[in-house]
Every structure is written in C-alpha cells, then in structure tokens.
Coordinates of C-alpha atoms in Angstrom, one line a residue:
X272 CA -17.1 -0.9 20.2
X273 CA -19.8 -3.2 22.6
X274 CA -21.0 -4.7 18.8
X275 CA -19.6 -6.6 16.5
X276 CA -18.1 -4.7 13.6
X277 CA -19.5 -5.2 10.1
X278 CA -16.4 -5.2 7.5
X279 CA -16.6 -5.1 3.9
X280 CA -12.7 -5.9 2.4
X281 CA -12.4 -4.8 -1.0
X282 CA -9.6 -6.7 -2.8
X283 CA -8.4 -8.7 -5.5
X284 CA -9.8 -12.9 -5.5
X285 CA -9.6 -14.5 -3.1
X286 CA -9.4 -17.2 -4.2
X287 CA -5.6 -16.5 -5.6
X288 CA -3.7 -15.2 -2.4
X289 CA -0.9 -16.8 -0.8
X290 CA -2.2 -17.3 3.1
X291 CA 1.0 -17.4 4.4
X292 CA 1.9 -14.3 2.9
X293 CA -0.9 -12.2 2.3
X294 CA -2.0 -9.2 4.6
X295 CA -5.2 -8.6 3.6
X296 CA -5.5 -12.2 4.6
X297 CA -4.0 -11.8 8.1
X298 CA -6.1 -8.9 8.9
X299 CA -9.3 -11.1 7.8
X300 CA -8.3 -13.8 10.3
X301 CA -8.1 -11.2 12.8
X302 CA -11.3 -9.6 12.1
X303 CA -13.3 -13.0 12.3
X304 CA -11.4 -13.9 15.4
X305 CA -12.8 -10.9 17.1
X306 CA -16.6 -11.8 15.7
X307 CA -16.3 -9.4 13.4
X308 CA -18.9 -9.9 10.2
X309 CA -16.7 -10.3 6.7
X310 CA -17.9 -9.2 3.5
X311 CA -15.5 -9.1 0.6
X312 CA -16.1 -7.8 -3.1
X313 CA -14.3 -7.0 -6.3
X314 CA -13.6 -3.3 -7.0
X315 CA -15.7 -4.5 -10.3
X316 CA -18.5 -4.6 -8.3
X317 CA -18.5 -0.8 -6.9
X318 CA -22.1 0.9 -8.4
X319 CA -23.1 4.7 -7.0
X320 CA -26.1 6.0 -7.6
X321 CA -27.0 9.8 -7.3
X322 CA -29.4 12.1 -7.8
X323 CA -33.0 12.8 -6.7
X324 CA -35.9 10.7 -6.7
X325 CA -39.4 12.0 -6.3
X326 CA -38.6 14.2 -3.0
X327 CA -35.8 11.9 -1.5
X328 CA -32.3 12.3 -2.5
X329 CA -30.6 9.0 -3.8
X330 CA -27.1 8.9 -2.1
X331 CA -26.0 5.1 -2.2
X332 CA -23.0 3.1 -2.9
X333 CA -23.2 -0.7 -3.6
X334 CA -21.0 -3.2 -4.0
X335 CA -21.9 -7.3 -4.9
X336 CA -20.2 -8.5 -2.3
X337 CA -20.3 -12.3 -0.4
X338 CA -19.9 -12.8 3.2
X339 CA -17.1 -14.4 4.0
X340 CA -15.6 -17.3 6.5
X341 CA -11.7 -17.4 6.3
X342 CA -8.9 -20.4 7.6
X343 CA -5.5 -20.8 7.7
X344 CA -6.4 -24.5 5.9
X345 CA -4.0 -24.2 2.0
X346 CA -6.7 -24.5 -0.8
X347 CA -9.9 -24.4 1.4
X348 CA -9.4 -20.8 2.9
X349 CA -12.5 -19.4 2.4
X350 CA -16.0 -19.9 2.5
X351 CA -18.3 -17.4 -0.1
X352 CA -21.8 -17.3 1.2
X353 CA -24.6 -16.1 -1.8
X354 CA -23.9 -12.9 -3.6
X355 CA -26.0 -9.9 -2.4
X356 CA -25.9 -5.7 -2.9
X357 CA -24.2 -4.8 -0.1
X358 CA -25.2 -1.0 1.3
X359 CA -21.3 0.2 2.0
X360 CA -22.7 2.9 4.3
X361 CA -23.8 0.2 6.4
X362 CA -20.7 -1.3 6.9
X363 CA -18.2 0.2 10.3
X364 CA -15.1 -0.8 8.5
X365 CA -14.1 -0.8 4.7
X366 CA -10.6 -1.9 3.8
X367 CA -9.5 -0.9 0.4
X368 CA -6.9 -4.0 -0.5
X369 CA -7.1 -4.6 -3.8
X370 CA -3.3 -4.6 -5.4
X371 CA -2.5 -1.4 -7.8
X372 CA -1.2 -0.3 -11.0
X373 CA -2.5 2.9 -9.4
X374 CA -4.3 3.8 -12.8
X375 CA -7.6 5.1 -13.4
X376 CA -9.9 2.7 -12.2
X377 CA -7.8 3.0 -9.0
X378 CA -8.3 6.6 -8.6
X379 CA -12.2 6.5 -9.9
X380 CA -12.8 3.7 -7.0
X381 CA -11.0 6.7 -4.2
X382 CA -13.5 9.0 -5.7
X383 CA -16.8 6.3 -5.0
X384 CA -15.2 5.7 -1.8
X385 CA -15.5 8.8 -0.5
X386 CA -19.1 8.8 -1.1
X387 CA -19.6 6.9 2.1
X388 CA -15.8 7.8 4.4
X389 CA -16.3 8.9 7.7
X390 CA -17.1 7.9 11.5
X391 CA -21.5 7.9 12.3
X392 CA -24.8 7.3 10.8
X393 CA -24.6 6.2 7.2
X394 CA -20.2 6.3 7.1
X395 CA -17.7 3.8 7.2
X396 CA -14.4 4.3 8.2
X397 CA -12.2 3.1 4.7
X398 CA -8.8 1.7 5.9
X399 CA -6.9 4.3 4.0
X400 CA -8.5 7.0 3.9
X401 CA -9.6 7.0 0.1
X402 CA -9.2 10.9 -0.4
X403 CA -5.6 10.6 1.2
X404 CA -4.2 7.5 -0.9
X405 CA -5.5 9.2 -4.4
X406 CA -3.5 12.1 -3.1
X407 CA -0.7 9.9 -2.1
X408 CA 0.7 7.5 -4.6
X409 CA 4.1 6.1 -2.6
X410 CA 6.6 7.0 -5.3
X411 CA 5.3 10.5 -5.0
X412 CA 4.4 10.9 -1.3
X413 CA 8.4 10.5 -0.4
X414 CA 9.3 13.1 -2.5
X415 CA 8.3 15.9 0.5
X416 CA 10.8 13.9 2.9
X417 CA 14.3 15.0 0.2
X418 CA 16.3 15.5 3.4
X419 CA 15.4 11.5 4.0
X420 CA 16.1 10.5 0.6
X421 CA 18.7 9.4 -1.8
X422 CA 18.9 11.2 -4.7
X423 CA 15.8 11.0 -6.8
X424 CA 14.2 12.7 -10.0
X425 CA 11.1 12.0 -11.6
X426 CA 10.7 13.3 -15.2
X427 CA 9.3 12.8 -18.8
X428 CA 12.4 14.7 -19.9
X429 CA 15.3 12.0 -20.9
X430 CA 17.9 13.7 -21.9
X431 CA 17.8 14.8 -17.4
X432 CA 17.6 11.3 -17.1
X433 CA 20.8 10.7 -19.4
X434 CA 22.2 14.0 -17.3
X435 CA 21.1 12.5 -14.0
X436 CA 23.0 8.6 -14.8
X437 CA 26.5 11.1 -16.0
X438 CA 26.0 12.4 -12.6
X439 CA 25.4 9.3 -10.5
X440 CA 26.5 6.4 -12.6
X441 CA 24.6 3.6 -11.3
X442 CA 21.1 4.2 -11.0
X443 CA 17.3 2.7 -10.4
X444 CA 14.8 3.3 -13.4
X445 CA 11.0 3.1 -12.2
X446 CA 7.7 3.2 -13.5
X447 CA 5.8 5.8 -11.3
X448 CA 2.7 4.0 -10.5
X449 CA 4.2 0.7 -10.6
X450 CA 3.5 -2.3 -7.8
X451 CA 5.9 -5.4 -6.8
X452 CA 9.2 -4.7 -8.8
X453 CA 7.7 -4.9 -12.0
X454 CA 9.3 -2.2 -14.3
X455 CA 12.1 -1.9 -12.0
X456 CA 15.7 -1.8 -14.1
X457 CA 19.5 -1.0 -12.5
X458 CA 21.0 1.1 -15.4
X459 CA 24.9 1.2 -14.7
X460 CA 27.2 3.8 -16.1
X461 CA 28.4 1.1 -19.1
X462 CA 25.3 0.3 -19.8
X463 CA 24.5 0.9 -23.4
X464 CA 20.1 0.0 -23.1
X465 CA 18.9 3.3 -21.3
X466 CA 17.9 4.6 -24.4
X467 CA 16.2 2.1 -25.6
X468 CA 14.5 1.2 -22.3
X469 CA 13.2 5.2 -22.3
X470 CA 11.7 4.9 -26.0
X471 CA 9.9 1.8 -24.9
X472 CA 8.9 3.3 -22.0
X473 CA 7.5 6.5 -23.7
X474 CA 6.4 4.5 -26.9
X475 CA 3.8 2.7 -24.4
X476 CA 2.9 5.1 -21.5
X477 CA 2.4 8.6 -20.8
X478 CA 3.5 8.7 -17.3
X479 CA 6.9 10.0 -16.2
X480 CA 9.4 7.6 -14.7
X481 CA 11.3 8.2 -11.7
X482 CA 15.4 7.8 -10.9
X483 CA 16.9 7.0 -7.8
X484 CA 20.6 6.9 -7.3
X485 CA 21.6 2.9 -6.8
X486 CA 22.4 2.2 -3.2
X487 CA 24.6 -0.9 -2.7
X488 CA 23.4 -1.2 0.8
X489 CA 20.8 -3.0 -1.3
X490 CA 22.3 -6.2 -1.1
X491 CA 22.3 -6.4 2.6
X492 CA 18.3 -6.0 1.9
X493 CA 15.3 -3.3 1.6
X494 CA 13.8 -2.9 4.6
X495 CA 10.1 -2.6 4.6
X496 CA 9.0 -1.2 8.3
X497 CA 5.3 -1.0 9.1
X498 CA 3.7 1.6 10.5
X499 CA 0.0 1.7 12.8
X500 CA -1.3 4.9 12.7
X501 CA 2.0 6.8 12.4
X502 CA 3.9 5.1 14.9
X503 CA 6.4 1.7 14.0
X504 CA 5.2 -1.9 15.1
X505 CA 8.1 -3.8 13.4
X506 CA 10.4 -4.5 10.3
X507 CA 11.2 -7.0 7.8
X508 CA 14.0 -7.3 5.8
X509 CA 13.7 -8.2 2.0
X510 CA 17.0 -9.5 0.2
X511 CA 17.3 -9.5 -3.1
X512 CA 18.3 -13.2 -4.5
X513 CA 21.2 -13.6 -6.5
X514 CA 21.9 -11.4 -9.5
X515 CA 18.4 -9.6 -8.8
X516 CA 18.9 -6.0 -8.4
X517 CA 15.2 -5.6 -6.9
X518 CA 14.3 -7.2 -3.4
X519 CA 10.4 -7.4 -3.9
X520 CA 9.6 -10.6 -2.6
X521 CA 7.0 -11.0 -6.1
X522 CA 10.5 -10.8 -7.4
X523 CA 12.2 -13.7 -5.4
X524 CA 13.4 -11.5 -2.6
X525 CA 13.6 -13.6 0.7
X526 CA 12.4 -12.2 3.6
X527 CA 14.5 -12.1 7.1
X528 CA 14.4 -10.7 10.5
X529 CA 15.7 -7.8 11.3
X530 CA 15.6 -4.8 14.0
X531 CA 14.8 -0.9 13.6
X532 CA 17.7 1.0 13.7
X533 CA 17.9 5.0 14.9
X534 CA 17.8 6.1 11.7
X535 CA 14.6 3.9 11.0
X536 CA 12.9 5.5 14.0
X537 CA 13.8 9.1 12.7
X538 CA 12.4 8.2 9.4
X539 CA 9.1 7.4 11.5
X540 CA 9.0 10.4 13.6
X541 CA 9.5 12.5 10.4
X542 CA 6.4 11.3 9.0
X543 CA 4.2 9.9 11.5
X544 CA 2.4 12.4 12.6
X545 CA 1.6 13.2 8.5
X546 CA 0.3 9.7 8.3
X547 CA -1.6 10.0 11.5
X548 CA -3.2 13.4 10.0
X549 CA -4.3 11.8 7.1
X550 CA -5.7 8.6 8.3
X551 CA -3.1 6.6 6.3
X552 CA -3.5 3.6 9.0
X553 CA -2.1 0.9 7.6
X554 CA 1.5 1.9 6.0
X555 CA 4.8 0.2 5.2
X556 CA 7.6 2.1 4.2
X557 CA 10.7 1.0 1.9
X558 CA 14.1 1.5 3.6
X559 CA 17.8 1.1 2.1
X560 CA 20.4 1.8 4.2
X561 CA 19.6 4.9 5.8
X562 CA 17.2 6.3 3.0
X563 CA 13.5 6.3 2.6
X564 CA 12.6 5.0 -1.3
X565 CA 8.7 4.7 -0.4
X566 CA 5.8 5.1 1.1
X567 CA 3.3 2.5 0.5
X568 CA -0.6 3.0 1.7
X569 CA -2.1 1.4 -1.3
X570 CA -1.7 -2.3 -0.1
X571 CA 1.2 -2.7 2.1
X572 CA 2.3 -5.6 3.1
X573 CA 4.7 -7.5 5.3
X574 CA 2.2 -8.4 8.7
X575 CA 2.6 -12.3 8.5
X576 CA 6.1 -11.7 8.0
X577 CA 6.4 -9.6 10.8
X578 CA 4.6 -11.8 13.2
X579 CA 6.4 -14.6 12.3
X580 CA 10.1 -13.3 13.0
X581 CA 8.8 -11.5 16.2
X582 CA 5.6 -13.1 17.5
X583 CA 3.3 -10.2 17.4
X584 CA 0.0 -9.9 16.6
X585 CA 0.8 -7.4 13.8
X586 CA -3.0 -7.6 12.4
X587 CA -4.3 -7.3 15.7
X588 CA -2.4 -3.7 16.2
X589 CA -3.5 -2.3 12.9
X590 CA -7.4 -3.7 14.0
X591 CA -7.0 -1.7 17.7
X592 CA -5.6 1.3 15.8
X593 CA -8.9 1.4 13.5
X594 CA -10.8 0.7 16.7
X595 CA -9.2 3.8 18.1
X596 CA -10.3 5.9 15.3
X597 CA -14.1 4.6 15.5
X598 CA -14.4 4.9 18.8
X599 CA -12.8 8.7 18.2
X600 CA -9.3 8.4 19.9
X601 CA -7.4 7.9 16.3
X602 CA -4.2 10.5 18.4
X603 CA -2.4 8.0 17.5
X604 CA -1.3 7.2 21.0
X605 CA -0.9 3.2 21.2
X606 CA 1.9 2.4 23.2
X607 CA 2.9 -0.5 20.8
X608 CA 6.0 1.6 19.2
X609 CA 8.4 -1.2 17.9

C-alpha cells in the first residue's frame, strides 16, 4: 500500500513477553520497521456498541488501546503513549495475539471481531480471520486431515478412553482447548492414575478430552513448521528435556534447527489451500514424526526461532502475505515456499 499502515495488536501485556521469544513481538518490530503506526490493547478493553441512534445507525467497535514504540532493548521494550478509544474500523491491520485457553471470552472477542473484518471503508483486515479461528480450535481443525494423523479420539465417554489405552498402550491425554503443554499427561499401559486423572478432569470441566496414540519419534522432537498463507516458510524443532514427555518450550522443550522433510511438505499441500481459503495467515502446525498432532491459528509461534536458525525474515513474510491480501492478491502465491 503507498501509506503507512495503521495496526492495532491485540494481545496479552506487554510488558510480560520474552523478546527473544515472542512472535507477536517479532511481527511488532517488523511492522514499526516498515513505518507502520502500532496500537496495542487488552482483549479487556474490546466495547461494541449497536443499535440506532436518532436516524443514524450506531455500528462501532472500540478498544482502549496505547500506541506503541517497540526495541529489541531487555526490560525497556516498549514505549506506551496515553490511553485513548481507538475506532478498530479505522485501523488496516488487526492482529488477534492474545494467548488462549480458547474459552468463552475467547470466542465472544471472534464474535466482536467480526463486527469490523474485511478489506475497504470502515474494515480491517484481522490476522486470523476471527470467524475462521472460532470455527477452528487446533485440537479440532486436524481432526478432518485422519489420513495425516496418528490415531486420535476425542470424547467425554471414559470407559472409550480406558478401551482406546487397551488398544494402544501408551497414549497422550489432552485438554481440548488447552495452550503450551499445560494439561498434557503420557498414560502408559502400567499406569494405574488414568482413572483418577479422568474424575479430576470431569470433576472440574465440561469439555471432552482428546487421546492421541504416544509416538516415540517424540524424543527426537515435535516439529512445529510455520505456514504464510498456506504455503511453508520454515521449521523448528522442539525437544522435549529430559524425562518430559511434552516438547512445549513453556514446558522446558529446547528448540533446534531442523529441515522440512517430504512428508512435512505433503502435510502442507494437504491443507494449504484450506488455510489459504480461510484467511488463516499466520499458522504453525505440530509435527511428530510423520504425523500432524495440530493446527495452531490462535497464537502461533516459533518466527524468532525460525529466523535465528535460518536467517530469514520470518515476520517480514507473514507482513508481505497480509499485504497481499490488502492489496487483494491474498492467492497465496509468494514464492517464499521453504
């Protein structure tokens, strides 16, 4: 675009994120780097109004937001200008970062968002497409790939779970809606706590869990490979640290370079062009071995990372990608494939 673009990022503090690990962070340093205009705000802060007014119909969603000045410079990062009500249909660009559980309040803010989604006069574009992540969550949005997965189930009903560990043995228990590992328990075939873990799971929530068959090609790492616009721009490689079954790097999991495989780019041809259709821009999917656990497009990460082990300019390819889709070439055609 020949103007600057105005950008409104909303996300958890930011006053709390690790610089040299975050990616909302990397693609904020991008973003002021090409003069873009920051604005960030707390999903707290999200306030639509509706309804008529005299003879004028009230459409407008708000957010207190602060403009923001960003630098790679540990413990003074960012600058917060005042607090003001920030029009969101008045921003080009809104990138929806903040962290799950994908709960309520998640879903509710998808529903605000799309209040004000699109490309023109009085839209922004929102970096995922709001509509598409609510109807998305990753644990789910795998589940119509099963001929790229290891064997999964997802249930409230435990005694399948109990039938599901006689048939595999070893297996992954997960909260559904879950982020970063937390939840996340290897059951082996000996193991005399699944029951227990169920009735405190069910005691406490009302959401099913899902099962995954344990892959032991685990320990040579989960590969998280992130995608622009459907198509691959690179791969990390998450190893789990000793006696840690999961490789979330929340968890301790060390990141490591690492290439994309032919099976890896089947995996992204499979499901690119779904990604692509549903302006799910910004993805990282969860490898193991040659399976596909996940889909993430709530708030991947990985881009610092990324750029580190292969000197890219990961944020940069996500921001041409978004550019792409403003300027109304979003065919996902970007030459940058991994």
């Amino acid at each position: 675009m020949s103007r600057p673009l105005k950008v409104a990022v909303q996300m958890d503090p930011l006053a709390g994120i690790d610089i040299n690990g975050d990616s909302t962070f990397a693609l904020m340093l991008e973003a002021q780097a090409r003069g873009y205009e920051l604005f960030v705000y707390h999903v707290q802060g999200l306030s639509l109004r509706e309804g008529r007014h005299g003879a004028v119909r009230a459409e407008r969603l708000t957010a207190r937001a602060r403009p923001a000045a960003v630098r790679r410079v540990r413990g003074d990062h960012a600058t917060l200008g005042e607090e003001r009500i920030l029009d969101l249909s008045q921003m080009d660009v809104i990138l929806m970062r903040q962290d799950p559980p994908f709960d309520m309040a998640y879903i509710t803010a998808t529903h605000m968002l799309e209040h004000v989604h699109g490309i023109g006069p009085d839209r922004a574009l929102v970096v995922n497409d709001p509509a598409s992540v609510r109807n998305a969550p990753e644990k789910l949005l795998v589940t119509h790939y099963p001929d790229l997965m290891p064997p999964t189930l997802v249930t409230w009903d435990q005694q399948a779970i109990r039938d599901f560990r006689a048939e595999w043995r070893d297996i992954i228990v997960k909260p559904l809606f879950g982020n970063g590992g937390a939840g996340v328990f290897r059951i082996r075939e000996d193991d005399e706590n699944l029951n227990a873990l169920l009735e405190m799971h069910f005691a406490r929530s009302r959401e099913p869990l899902m099962i995954q068959r344990y892959e032991p090609a685990v320990r040579r790492g989960d590969k998280r490979i992130i995608l622009a616009d459907g198509q691959p721009i690179g791969a990390i490689n998450r190893v789990p640290a000793e006696g840690e079954a999961r490789s979330n790097m929340h968890v301790g999991g060390k990141a490591v370079q690492v290439a994309l495989t032919p099976r890896d780019r089947e995996i992204c041809a499979a499901i690119g062009p779904m990604l692509r259709e549903k302006g799910l821009i910004f993805v990282g999917i969860d490898v193991i071995g040659d399976w596909l656990t996940e889909i993430n497009v709530t708030s991947p990460t990985g881009l610092q990372e990324m750029a580190r082990f292969d000197g890219i300019n990961s944020a940069g390819l996500i921001w041409d990608c978004i550019l792409r889709r403003l300027e109304g070439a979003g065919d996902g055609a970007g030459g940058f494939v991994a």
